[in-house]
Amino acid sequence: LMTHKQVFGNVYVALVSVGENTGKLDQILINLGEMLKWEDELASKAKKVMIYPAIVATVVIAVVILMMLFVVPELLGFITSMGGEIGLATTALIATSAFIQNYIIELFVVPIALVYLLKWWRTKSEKFTLKTDELALKISIIGPIIHKLKLARVANTLSVMYGAGISFTESMKMSSTVAGNTFLKRKIDFAVQMIQEGKPIHEAFENAEVFPKLAISMIKVGENSGQMDEALSNISYFYDREAKEMIEKIEPAIEPLLTVVMGFVVGWVMIAVLGPIYDTIAQVQ
């Protein structure tokens, strides 16, 4: 497995190694199977929430661009030829249509270039990676969900590894890599350093601000009772459930929100186009 570590990952290889050395490979593989299924369910749930908004947003953007490129210029030409008074909505529509027509290529190229630039910058600057990972956990609505999912993943991996017989500090080092967030990994590494210096586990987690207070209390109970793996498993379940509940609450709210956005765009175009026409007809009458 070590020769294919890029496929299996450090955690998988380490757990199989422990299973081979302790004669508990069958149980380790069962635990790994459960962990992989759990992670796949999380990924599937997150994708499900993002697919619908992504499709609708793409359609809305495509419709707006097509309107601004082909429909609006024809209508605006008719409106200006009528000689009616042009209001604020129509002026904004004319400016938007002109901007999209003049910079249509840039509107497609710049976002793609920015994505590649950010990825390149993250590979070159550790400080920038750290800052962007911290900001990702603070984004409104999405940030808390990402944070809870990552905490659940770290706690679950830590529980499986520690329960398999790997030392707690080694388990923490391994689990920090599966977090997929440099900011969170830095906190876990700081907690590992404090544990190695002799601090109790719950105090190290609290000082490093890895987990919120409720999780710290659960870790303290697990530490005092000698059932740390069970406590971490409970923390994983708790944050997994919280993240899923937040996703389920957000999912029904996305559709009406996107409908409002679409309605706003259509309403703006209608007012901008029909307003001057109505004023001209009123003057003729």
PDB file of C-alpha atoms in Angstrom:
ATOM      1  CA  LEU A   1       0.000   0.000   0.000  1.00  0.00           C
ATOM      2  CA  MET A   2       2.933   2.336   0.668  1.00  0.00           C
ATOM      3  CA  THR A   3       3.842   2.199  -3.027  1.00  0.00           C
ATOM      4  CA  HIS A   4       0.351   3.584  -3.800  1.00  0.00           C
ATOM      5  CA  LYS A   5       0.125   6.074  -0.925  1.00  0.00           C
ATOM      6  CA  GLN A   6      -1.216   8.805  -3.229  1.00  0.00           C
ATOM      7  CA  VAL A   7      -4.324   6.616  -3.735  1.00  0.00           C
ATOM      8  CA  PHE A   8      -4.881   5.296  -0.207  1.00  0.00           C
ATOM      9  CA  GLY A   9      -3.482   8.154   1.898  1.00  0.00           C
ATOM     10  CA  ASN A  10      -1.340   8.158   5.051  1.00  0.00           C
ATOM     11  CA  VAL A  11      -4.207   7.344   7.439  1.00  0.00           C
ATOM     12  CA  TYR A  12      -5.299   4.241   5.523  1.00  0.00           C
ATOM     13  CA  VAL A  13      -1.738   2.913   5.247  1.00  0.00           C
ATOM     14  CA  ALA A  14      -0.974   3.598   8.923  1.00  0.00           C
ATOM     15  CA  LEU A  15      -4.124   1.834  10.121  1.00  0.00           C
ATOM     16  CA  VAL A  16      -3.462  -1.234   7.950  1.00  0.00           C
ATOM     17  CA  SER A  17       0.097  -1.334   9.345  1.00  0.00           C
ATOM     18  CA  VAL A  18      -1.266  -1.296  12.908  1.00  0.00           C
ATOM     19  CA  GLY A  19      -3.764  -4.019  11.991  1.00  0.00           C
ATOM     20  CA  GLU A  20      -0.992  -6.227  10.604  1.00  0.00           C
ATOM     21  CA  ASN A  21       1.237  -5.734  13.643  1.00  0.00           C
ATOM     22  CA  THR A  22      -1.530  -6.313  16.232  1.00  0.00           C
ATOM     23  CA  GLY A  23      -3.366  -9.146  14.445  1.00  0.00           C
ATOM     24  CA  LYS A  24      -6.549  -7.044  14.240  1.00  0.00           C
ATOM     25  CA  LEU A  25      -6.494  -6.385  10.519  1.00  0.00           C
ATOM     26  CA  ASP A  26     -10.065  -7.625  10.016  1.00  0.00           C
ATOM     27  CA  GLN A  27     -11.429  -5.137  12.576  1.00  0.00           C
ATOM     28  CA  ILE A  28      -9.264  -2.323  11.233  1.00  0.00           C
ATOM     29  CA  LEU A  29     -10.578  -2.910   7.710  1.00  0.00           C
ATOM     30  CA  ILE A  30     -14.162  -2.865   8.989  1.00  0.00           C
ATOM     31  CA  ASN A  31     -13.473   0.477  10.699  1.00  0.00           C
ATOM     32  CA  LEU A  32     -11.838   1.819   7.549  1.00  0.00           C
ATOM     33  CA  GLY A  33     -14.812   0.699   5.480  1.00  0.00           C
ATOM     34  CA  GLU A  34     -17.201   2.526   7.820  1.00  0.00           C
ATOM     35  CA  MET A  35     -15.005   5.639   7.747  1.00  0.00           C
ATOM     36  CA  LEU A  36     -14.861   5.687   3.934  1.00  0.00           C
ATOM     37  CA  LYS A  37     -18.637   5.202   3.652  1.00  0.00           C
ATOM     38  CA  TRP A  38     -19.218   8.032   6.138  1.00  0.00           C
ATOM     39  CA  GLU A  39     -16.893  10.379   4.229  1.00  0.00           C
ATOM     40  CA  ASP A  40     -18.567   9.450   0.926  1.00  0.00           C
ATOM     41  CA  GLU A  41     -22.004  10.241   2.400  1.00  0.00           C
ATOM     42  CA  LEU A  42     -20.755  13.646   3.568  1.00  0.00           C
ATOM     43  CA  ALA A  43     -19.343  14.453   0.137  1.00  0.00           C
ATOM     44  CA  SER A  44     -22.553  13.281  -1.550  1.00  0.00           C
ATOM     45  CA  LYS A  45     -24.687  15.448   0.752  1.00  0.00           C
ATOM     46  CA  ALA A  46     -22.550  18.537   0.080  1.00  0.00           C
ATOM     47  CA  LYS A  47     -22.656  17.966  -3.702  1.00  0.00           C
ATOM     48  CA  LYS A  48     -26.435  17.512  -3.622  1.00  0.00           C
ATOM     49  CA  VAL A  49     -26.896  20.946  -2.035  1.00  0.00           C
ATOM     50  CA  MET A  50     -24.567  22.652  -4.527  1.00  0.00           C
ATOM     51  CA  ILE A  51     -25.815  21.062  -7.785  1.00  0.00           C
ATOM     52  CA  TYR A  52     -29.242  22.748  -7.936  1.00  0.00           C
ATOM     53  CA  PRO A  53     -28.020  26.300  -7.129  1.00  0.00           C
ATOM     54  CA  ALA A  54     -25.136  25.873  -9.582  1.00  0.00           C
ATOM     55  CA  ILE A  55     -27.500  24.841 -12.411  1.00  0.00           C
ATOM     56  CA  VAL A  56     -30.021  27.616 -11.708  1.00  0.00           C
ATOM     57  CA  ALA A  57     -27.301  30.255 -11.309  1.00  0.00           C
ATOM     58  CA  THR A  58     -25.735  29.173 -14.612  1.00  0.00           C
ATOM     59  CA  VAL A  59     -29.108  29.412 -16.382  1.00  0.00           C
ATOM     60  CA  VAL A  60     -29.814  32.856 -14.861  1.00  0.00           C
ATOM     61  CA  ILE A  61     -26.390  34.195 -15.876  1.00  0.00           C
ATOM     62  CA  ALA A  62     -26.721  32.715 -19.386  1.00  0.00           C
ATOM     63  CA  VAL A  63     -30.214  34.228 -19.857  1.00  0.00           C
ATOM     64  CA  VAL A  64     -29.070  37.659 -18.648  1.00  0.00           C
ATOM     65  CA  ILE A  65     -26.014  37.643 -20.939  1.00  0.00           C
ATOM     66  CA  LEU A  66     -28.088  36.568 -23.973  1.00  0.00           C
ATOM     67  CA  MET A  67     -30.669  39.260 -23.219  1.00  0.00           C
ATOM     68  CA  MET A  68     -28.000  41.931 -22.880  1.00  0.00           C
ATOM     69  CA  LEU A  69     -26.251  40.854 -26.089  1.00  0.00           C
ATOM     70  CA  PHE A  70     -29.206  40.329 -28.430  1.00  0.00           C
ATOM     71  CA  VAL A  71     -32.603  41.343 -26.999  1.00  0.00           C
ATOM     72  CA  VAL A  72     -31.930  44.535 -25.032  1.00  0.00           C
ATOM     73  CA  PRO A  73     -29.961  46.395 -27.788  1.00  0.00           C
ATOM     74  CA  GLU A  74     -32.895  45.945 -30.201  1.00  0.00           C
ATOM     75  CA  LEU A  75     -35.434  47.147 -27.635  1.00  0.00           C
ATOM     76  CA  LEU A  76     -33.287  50.081 -26.536  1.00  0.00           C
ATOM     77  CA  GLY A  77     -32.837  51.165 -30.130  1.00  0.00           C
ATOM     78  CA  PHE A  78     -36.621  51.279 -30.487  1.00  0.00           C
ATOM     79  CA  ILE A  79     -37.034  53.148 -27.171  1.00  0.00           C
ATOM     80  CA  THR A  80     -34.445  55.840 -27.959  1.00  0.00           C
ATOM     81  CA  SER A  81     -35.949  56.386 -31.414  1.00  0.00           C
ATOM     82  CA  MET A  82     -39.302  57.172 -29.772  1.00  0.00           C
ATOM     83  CA  GLY A  83     -37.724  60.136 -28.031  1.00  0.00           C
ATOM     84  CA  GLY A  84     -39.283  59.350 -24.659  1.00  0.00           C
ATOM     85  CA  GLU A  85     -37.742  60.224 -21.318  1.00  0.00           C
ATOM     86  CA  ILE A  86     -35.212  57.623 -20.162  1.00  0.00           C
ATOM     87  CA  GLY A  87     -35.364  56.792 -16.442  1.00  0.00           C
ATOM     88  CA  LEU A  88     -32.767  55.446 -14.029  1.00  0.00           C
ATOM     89  CA  ALA A  89     -33.687  51.773 -14.640  1.00  0.00           C
ATOM     90  CA  THR A  90     -33.339  52.208 -18.417  1.00  0.00           C
ATOM     91  CA  THR A  91     -30.038  54.106 -18.066  1.00  0.00           C
ATOM     92  CA  ALA A  92     -28.666  51.286 -15.864  1.00  0.00           C
ATOM     93  CA  LEU A  93     -29.867  48.699 -18.397  1.00  0.00           C
ATOM     94  CA  ILE A  94     -28.184  50.557 -21.278  1.00  0.00           C
ATOM     95  CA  ALA A  95     -24.924  50.793 -19.304  1.00  0.00           C
ATOM     96  CA  THR A  96     -25.060  47.089 -18.320  1.00  0.00           C
ATOM     97  CA  SER A  97     -25.820  45.997 -21.888  1.00  0.00           C
ATOM     98  CA  ALA A  98     -22.967  48.112 -23.269  1.00  0.00           C
ATOM     99  CA  PHE A  99     -20.544  46.785 -20.641  1.00  0.00           C
ATOM    100  CA  ILE A 100     -21.397  43.134 -21.386  1.00  0.00           C
ATOM    101  CA  GLN A 101     -21.119  43.698 -25.161  1.00  0.00           C
ATOM    102  CA  ASN A 102     -17.736  45.407 -24.821  1.00  0.00           C
ATOM    103  CA  TYR A 103     -16.216  43.036 -22.286  1.00  0.00           C
ATOM    104  CA  ILE A 104     -17.920  39.690 -23.011  1.00  0.00           C
ATOM    105  CA  ILE A 105     -14.597  37.853 -23.533  1.00  0.00           C
ATOM    106  CA  GLU A 106     -13.085  39.335 -20.352  1.00  0.00           C
ATOM    107  CA  LEU A 107     -16.171  38.307 -18.346  1.00  0.00           C
ATOM    108  CA  PHE A 108     -15.450  34.667 -19.220  1.00  0.00           C
ATOM    109  CA  VAL A 109     -11.654  34.743 -19.146  1.00  0.00           C
ATOM    110  CA  VAL A 110     -11.030  36.793 -15.960  1.00  0.00           C
ATOM    111  CA  PRO A 111     -12.903  34.494 -13.479  1.00  0.00           C
ATOM    112  CA  ILE A 112     -11.118  31.404 -14.866  1.00  0.00           C
ATOM    113  CA  ALA A 113      -7.770  33.214 -14.720  1.00  0.00           C
ATOM    114  CA  LEU A 114      -8.460  34.297 -11.121  1.00  0.00           C
ATOM    115  CA  VAL A 115      -9.197  30.705 -10.072  1.00  0.00           C
ATOM    116  CA  TYR A 116      -5.922  29.485 -11.575  1.00  0.00           C
ATOM    117  CA  LEU A 117      -4.054  32.442 -10.056  1.00  0.00           C
ATOM    118  CA  LEU A 118      -5.425  31.668  -6.588  1.00  0.00           C
ATOM    119  CA  LYS A 119      -4.468  27.991  -6.946  1.00  0.00           C
ATOM    120  CA  TRP A 120      -0.966  28.929  -8.104  1.00  0.00           C
ATOM    121  CA  TRP A 121      -0.566  31.467  -5.305  1.00  0.00           C
ATOM    122  CA  ARG A 122      -1.659  28.886  -2.728  1.00  0.00           C
ATOM    123  CA  THR A 123       1.079  26.524  -3.938  1.00  0.00           C
ATOM    124  CA  LYS A 124       3.702  29.277  -3.715  1.00  0.00           C
ATOM    125  CA  SER A 125       2.754  31.051  -0.466  1.00  0.00           C
ATOM    126  CA  GLU A 126       2.105  29.196   2.789  1.00  0.00           C
ATOM    127  CA  LYS A 127       0.932  32.435   4.420  1.00  0.00           C
ATOM    128  CA  PHE A 128      -1.635  33.022   1.671  1.00  0.00           C
ATOM    129  CA  THR A 129      -2.853  29.412   1.933  1.00  0.00           C
ATOM    130  CA  LEU A 130      -3.240  29.811   5.691  1.00  0.00           C
ATOM    131  CA  LYS A 131      -5.218  33.048   5.295  1.00  0.00           C
ATOM    132  CA  THR A 132      -7.545  31.716   2.581  1.00  0.00           C
ATOM    133  CA  ASP A 133      -8.219  28.528   4.575  1.00  0.00           C
ATOM    134  CA  GLU A 134      -9.068  30.663   7.621  1.00  0.00           C
ATOM    135  CA  LEU A 135     -11.422  32.844   5.548  1.00  0.00           C
ATOM    136  CA  ALA A 136     -13.099  29.734   4.087  1.00  0.00           C
ATOM    137  CA  LEU A 137     -14.217  28.747   7.603  1.00  0.00           C
ATOM    138  CA  LYS A 138     -15.654  32.245   8.207  1.00  0.00           C
ATOM    139  CA  ILE A 139     -17.748  32.639   5.046  1.00  0.00           C
ATOM    140  CA  SER A 140     -21.334  33.414   5.965  1.00  0.00           C
ATOM    141  CA  ILE A 141     -23.646  30.332   5.994  1.00  0.00           C
ATOM    142  CA  ILE A 142     -21.213  28.040   4.118  1.00  0.00           C
ATOM    143  CA  GLY A 143     -18.240  28.567   6.481  1.00  0.00           C
ATOM    144  CA  PRO A 144     -19.841  27.060   9.622  1.00  0.00           C
ATOM    145  CA  ILE A 145     -20.980  23.997   7.640  1.00  0.00           C
ATOM    146  CA  ILE A 146     -17.471  23.450   6.244  1.00  0.00           C
ATOM    147  CA  HIS A 147     -15.994  23.907   9.735  1.00  0.00           C
ATOM    148  CA  LYS A 148     -18.351  21.369  11.338  1.00  0.00           C
ATOM    149  CA  LEU A 149     -17.743  18.816   8.582  1.00  0.00           C
ATOM    150  CA  LYS A 150     -13.985  19.153   8.972  1.00  0.00           C
ATOM    151  CA  LEU A 151     -14.203  18.850  12.770  1.00  0.00           C
ATOM    152  CA  ALA A 152     -16.354  15.743  12.353  1.00  0.00           C
ATOM    153  CA  ARG A 153     -13.809  14.244   9.952  1.00  0.00           C
ATOM    154  CA  VAL A 154     -10.858  15.014  12.229  1.00  0.00           C
ATOM    155  CA  ALA A 155     -12.627  13.581  15.294  1.00  0.00           C
ATOM    156  CA  ASN A 156     -13.717  10.451  13.397  1.00  0.00           C
ATOM    157  CA  THR A 157     -10.226   9.773  12.018  1.00  0.00           C
ATOM    158  CA  LEU A 158      -8.665  10.441  15.431  1.00  0.00           C
ATOM    159  CA  SER A 159     -11.141   8.054  17.080  1.00  0.00           C
ATOM    160  CA  VAL A 160     -10.451   5.240  14.598  1.00  0.00           C
ATOM    161  CA  MET A 161      -6.668   5.627  14.779  1.00  0.00           C
ATOM    162  CA  TYR A 162      -6.459   5.947  18.561  1.00  0.00           C
ATOM    163  CA  GLY A 163      -8.871   3.038  19.001  1.00  0.00           C
ATOM    164  CA  ALA A 164      -6.616   0.947  16.735  1.00  0.00           C
ATOM    165  CA  GLY A 165      -3.694   1.429  19.118  1.00  0.00           C
ATOM    166  CA  ILE A 166      -1.756   4.311  17.569  1.00  0.00           C
ATOM    167  CA  SER A 167      -0.460   6.840  20.132  1.00  0.00           C
ATOM    168  CA  PHE A 168      -2.657   9.892  20.609  1.00  0.00           C
ATOM    169  CA  THR A 169      -0.096  12.417  19.357  1.00  0.00           C
ATOM    170  CA  GLU A 170       0.638  10.323  16.248  1.00  0.00           C
ATOM    171  CA  SER A 171      -3.100   9.935  15.670  1.00  0.00           C
ATOM    172  CA  MET A 172      -3.494  13.711  15.915  1.00  0.00           C
ATOM    173  CA  LYS A 173      -0.683  14.336  13.447  1.00  0.00           C
ATOM    174  CA  MET A 174      -2.266  11.925  10.978  1.00  0.00           C
ATOM    175  CA  SER A 175      -5.796  13.268  11.467  1.00  0.00           C
ATOM    176  CA  SER A 176      -4.620  16.847  10.926  1.00  0.00           C
ATOM    177  CA  THR A 177      -3.661  15.928   7.349  1.00  0.00           C
ATOM    178  CA  VAL A 178      -7.205  14.706   6.516  1.00  0.00           C
ATOM    179  CA  ALA A 179      -8.697  18.032   7.651  1.00  0.00           C
ATOM    180  CA  GLY A 180      -7.838  19.521   4.262  1.00  0.00           C
ATOM    181  CA  ASN A 181      -7.435  22.949   5.850  1.00  0.00           C
ATOM    182  CA  THR A 182      -4.055  24.505   6.696  1.00  0.00           C
ATOM    183  CA  PHE A 183      -5.542  26.812   9.348  1.00  0.00           C
ATOM    184  CA  LEU A 184      -7.163  23.899  11.213  1.00  0.00           C
ATOM    185  CA  LYS A 185      -4.021  21.772  10.779  1.00  0.00           C
ATOM    186  CA  ARG A 186      -1.899  24.534  12.349  1.00  0.00           C
ATOM    187  CA  LYS A 187      -4.179  24.520  15.402  1.00  0.00           C
ATOM    188  CA  ILE A 188      -3.996  20.727  15.741  1.00  0.00           C
ATOM    189  CA  ASP A 189      -0.190  20.797  15.434  1.00  0.00           C
ATOM    190  CA  PHE A 190      -0.097  23.426  18.198  1.00  0.00           C
ATOM    191  CA  ALA A 191      -2.249  21.145  20.387  1.00  0.00           C
ATOM    192  CA  VAL A 192       0.114  18.224  19.682  1.00  0.00           C
ATOM    193  CA  GLN A 193       3.068  20.353  20.787  1.00  0.00           C
ATOM    194  CA  MET A 194       1.341  21.218  24.091  1.00  0.00           C
ATOM    195  CA  ILE A 195       0.422  17.553  24.750  1.00  0.00           C
ATOM    196  CA  GLN A 196       4.041  16.553  24.157  1.00  0.00           C
ATOM    197  CA  GLU A 197       5.064  19.214  26.681  1.00  0.00           C
ATOM    198  CA  GLY A 198       2.865  17.523  29.297  1.00  0.00           C
ATOM    199  CA  LYS A 199      -0.437  19.417  29.147  1.00  0.00           C
ATOM    200  CA  PRO A 200      -3.684  17.413  29.518  1.00  0.00           C
ATOM    201  CA  ILE A 201      -5.389  16.665  26.201  1.00  0.00           C
ATOM    202  CA  HIS A 202      -8.531  18.710  26.890  1.00  0.00           C
ATOM    203  CA  GLU A 203      -6.444  21.737  27.952  1.00  0.00           C
ATOM    204  CA  ALA A 204      -4.291  21.477  24.821  1.00  0.00           C
ATOM    205  CA  PHE A 205      -7.399  21.371  22.606  1.00  0.00           C
ATOM    206  CA  GLU A 206      -8.904  24.296  24.506  1.00  0.00           C
ATOM    207  CA  ASN A 207      -5.785  26.486  24.316  1.00  0.00           C
ATOM    208  CA  ALA A 208      -5.269  25.675  20.627  1.00  0.00           C
ATOM    209  CA  GLU A 209      -8.983  26.377  19.959  1.00  0.00           C
ATOM    210  CA  VAL A 210      -9.340  23.210  17.901  1.00  0.00           C
ATOM    211  CA  PHE A 211     -12.828  22.292  19.139  1.00  0.00           C
ATOM    212  CA  PRO A 212     -15.647  24.396  20.666  1.00  0.00           C
ATOM    213  CA  LYS A 213     -16.406  24.238  24.414  1.00  0.00           C
ATOM    214  CA  LEU A 214     -18.978  21.419  24.222  1.00  0.00           C
ATOM    215  CA  ALA A 215     -16.505  19.133  22.445  1.00  0.00           C
ATOM    216  CA  ILE A 216     -13.779  20.061  24.965  1.00  0.00           C
ATOM    217  CA  SER A 217     -16.080  18.944  27.796  1.00  0.00           C
ATOM    218  CA  MET A 218     -16.695  15.619  26.034  1.00  0.00           C
ATOM    219  CA  ILE A 219     -12.945  15.147  25.504  1.00  0.00           C
ATOM    220  CA  LYS A 220     -12.310  15.873  29.188  1.00  0.00           C
ATOM    221  CA  VAL A 221     -14.834  13.190  30.186  1.00  0.00           C
ATOM    222  CA  GLY A 222     -13.248  10.726  27.737  1.00  0.00           C
ATOM    223  CA  GLU A 223      -9.764  11.539  29.042  1.00  0.00           C
ATOM    224  CA  ASN A 224     -10.754  11.052  32.679  1.00  0.00           C
ATOM    225  CA  SER A 225     -12.699   7.848  32.019  1.00  0.00           C
ATOM    226  CA  GLY A 226     -10.121   6.286  29.676  1.00  0.00           C
ATOM    227  CA  GLN A 227     -12.624   6.156  26.801  1.00  0.00           C
ATOM    228  CA  MET A 228     -11.165   8.823  24.560  1.00  0.00           C
ATOM    229  CA  ASP A 229     -11.914   6.957  21.312  1.00  0.00           C
ATOM    230  CA  GLU A 230     -15.609   6.731  22.258  1.00  0.00           C
ATOM    231  CA  ALA A 231     -15.711  10.432  23.218  1.00  0.00           C
ATOM    232  CA  LEU A 232     -14.156  11.395  19.873  1.00  0.00           C
ATOM    233  CA  SER A 233     -16.623   9.145  18.054  1.00  0.00           C
ATOM    234  CA  ASN A 234     -19.482  10.960  19.821  1.00  0.00           C
ATOM    235  CA  ILE A 235     -17.999  14.345  18.857  1.00  0.00           C
ATOM    236  CA  SER A 236     -17.773  13.191  15.242  1.00  0.00           C
ATOM    237  CA  TYR A 237     -21.411  12.072  15.310  1.00  0.00           C
ATOM    238  CA  PHE A 238     -22.508  15.350  16.931  1.00  0.00           C
ATOM    239  CA  TYR A 239     -20.827  17.648  14.385  1.00  0.00           C
ATOM    240  CA  ASP A 240     -21.779  15.390  11.488  1.00  0.00           C
ATOM    241  CA  ARG A 241     -25.436  15.623  12.556  1.00  0.00           C
ATOM    242  CA  GLU A 242     -25.219  19.406  13.088  1.00  0.00           C
ATOM    243  CA  ALA A 243     -23.690  19.954   9.656  1.00  0.00           C
ATOM    244  CA  LYS A 244     -26.337  17.790   7.977  1.00  0.00           C
ATOM    245  CA  GLU A 245     -29.122  19.624   9.822  1.00  0.00           C
ATOM    246  CA  MET A 246     -27.714  22.980   8.653  1.00  0.00           C
ATOM    247  CA  ILE A 247     -27.542  21.677   5.074  1.00  0.00           C
ATOM    248  CA  GLU A 248     -31.148  20.447   5.272  1.00  0.00           C
ATOM    249  CA  LYS A 249     -32.264  23.880   6.512  1.00  0.00           C
ATOM    250  CA  ILE A 250     -30.393  25.751   3.791  1.00  0.00           C
ATOM    251  CA  GLU A 251     -31.497  23.458   0.941  1.00  0.00           C
ATOM    252  CA  PRO A 252     -35.227  24.480   0.957  1.00  0.00           C
ATOM    253  CA  ALA A 253     -34.293  28.183   1.229  1.00  0.00           C
ATOM    254  CA  ILE A 254     -32.083  28.169  -1.884  1.00  0.00           C
ATOM    255  CA  GLU A 255     -34.910  27.681  -4.416  1.00  0.00           C
ATOM    256  CA  PRO A 256     -37.069  30.677  -3.345  1.00  0.00           C
ATOM    257  CA  LEU A 257     -33.942  32.844  -3.018  1.00  0.00           C
ATOM    258  CA  LEU A 258     -32.893  32.085  -6.595  1.00  0.00           C
ATOM    259  CA  THR A 259     -36.490  32.645  -7.750  1.00  0.00           C
ATOM    260  CA  VAL A 260     -36.416  36.114  -6.139  1.00  0.00           C
ATOM    261  CA  VAL A 261     -33.115  36.904  -7.886  1.00  0.00           C
ATOM    262  CA  MET A 262     -34.528  35.776 -11.242  1.00  0.00           C
ATOM    263  CA  GLY A 263     -37.698  37.785 -10.620  1.00  0.00           C
ATOM    264  CA  PHE A 264     -35.651  40.867  -9.771  1.00  0.00           C
ATOM    265  CA  VAL A 265     -33.643  40.626 -13.027  1.00  0.00           C
ATOM    266  CA  VAL A 266     -36.769  40.081 -15.170  1.00  0.00           C
ATOM    267  CA  GLY A 267     -38.613  42.870 -13.336  1.00  0.00           C
ATOM    268  CA  TRP A 268     -35.720  45.270 -13.846  1.00  0.00           C
ATOM    269  CA  VAL A 269     -35.641  44.574 -17.614  1.00  0.00           C
ATOM    270  CA  MET A 270     -39.438  44.907 -17.858  1.00  0.00           C
ATOM    271  CA  ILE A 271     -39.476  48.261 -16.038  1.00  0.00           C
ATOM    272  CA  ALA A 272     -36.493  49.568 -18.024  1.00  0.00           C
ATOM    273  CA  VAL A 273     -38.071  48.626 -21.373  1.00  0.00           C
ATOM    274  CA  LEU A 274     -41.787  49.148 -20.796  1.00  0.00           C
ATOM    275  CA  GLY A 275     -41.456  52.320 -18.680  1.00  0.00           C
ATOM    276  CA  PRO A 276     -40.352  54.638 -21.522  1.00  0.00           C
ATOM    277  CA  ILE A 277     -42.859  53.001 -23.919  1.00  0.00           C
ATOM    278  CA  TYR A 278     -45.699  53.621 -21.478  1.00  0.00           C
ATOM    279  CA  ASP A 279     -44.597  57.273 -20.972  1.00  0.00           C
ATOM    280  CA  THR A 280     -44.524  57.843 -24.749  1.00  0.00           C
ATOM    281  CA  ILE A 281     -47.983  56.312 -25.239  1.00  0.00           C
ATOM    282  CA  ALA A 282     -49.308  58.457 -22.364  1.00  0.00           C
ATOM    283  CA  GLN A 283     -47.910  61.612 -24.037  1.00  0.00           C
ATOM    284  CA  VAL A 284     -49.510  60.664 -27.398  1.00  0.00           C
ATOM    285  CA  GLN A 285     -52.870  60.155 -25.700  1.00  0.00           C
TER     286      GLN A 285
END
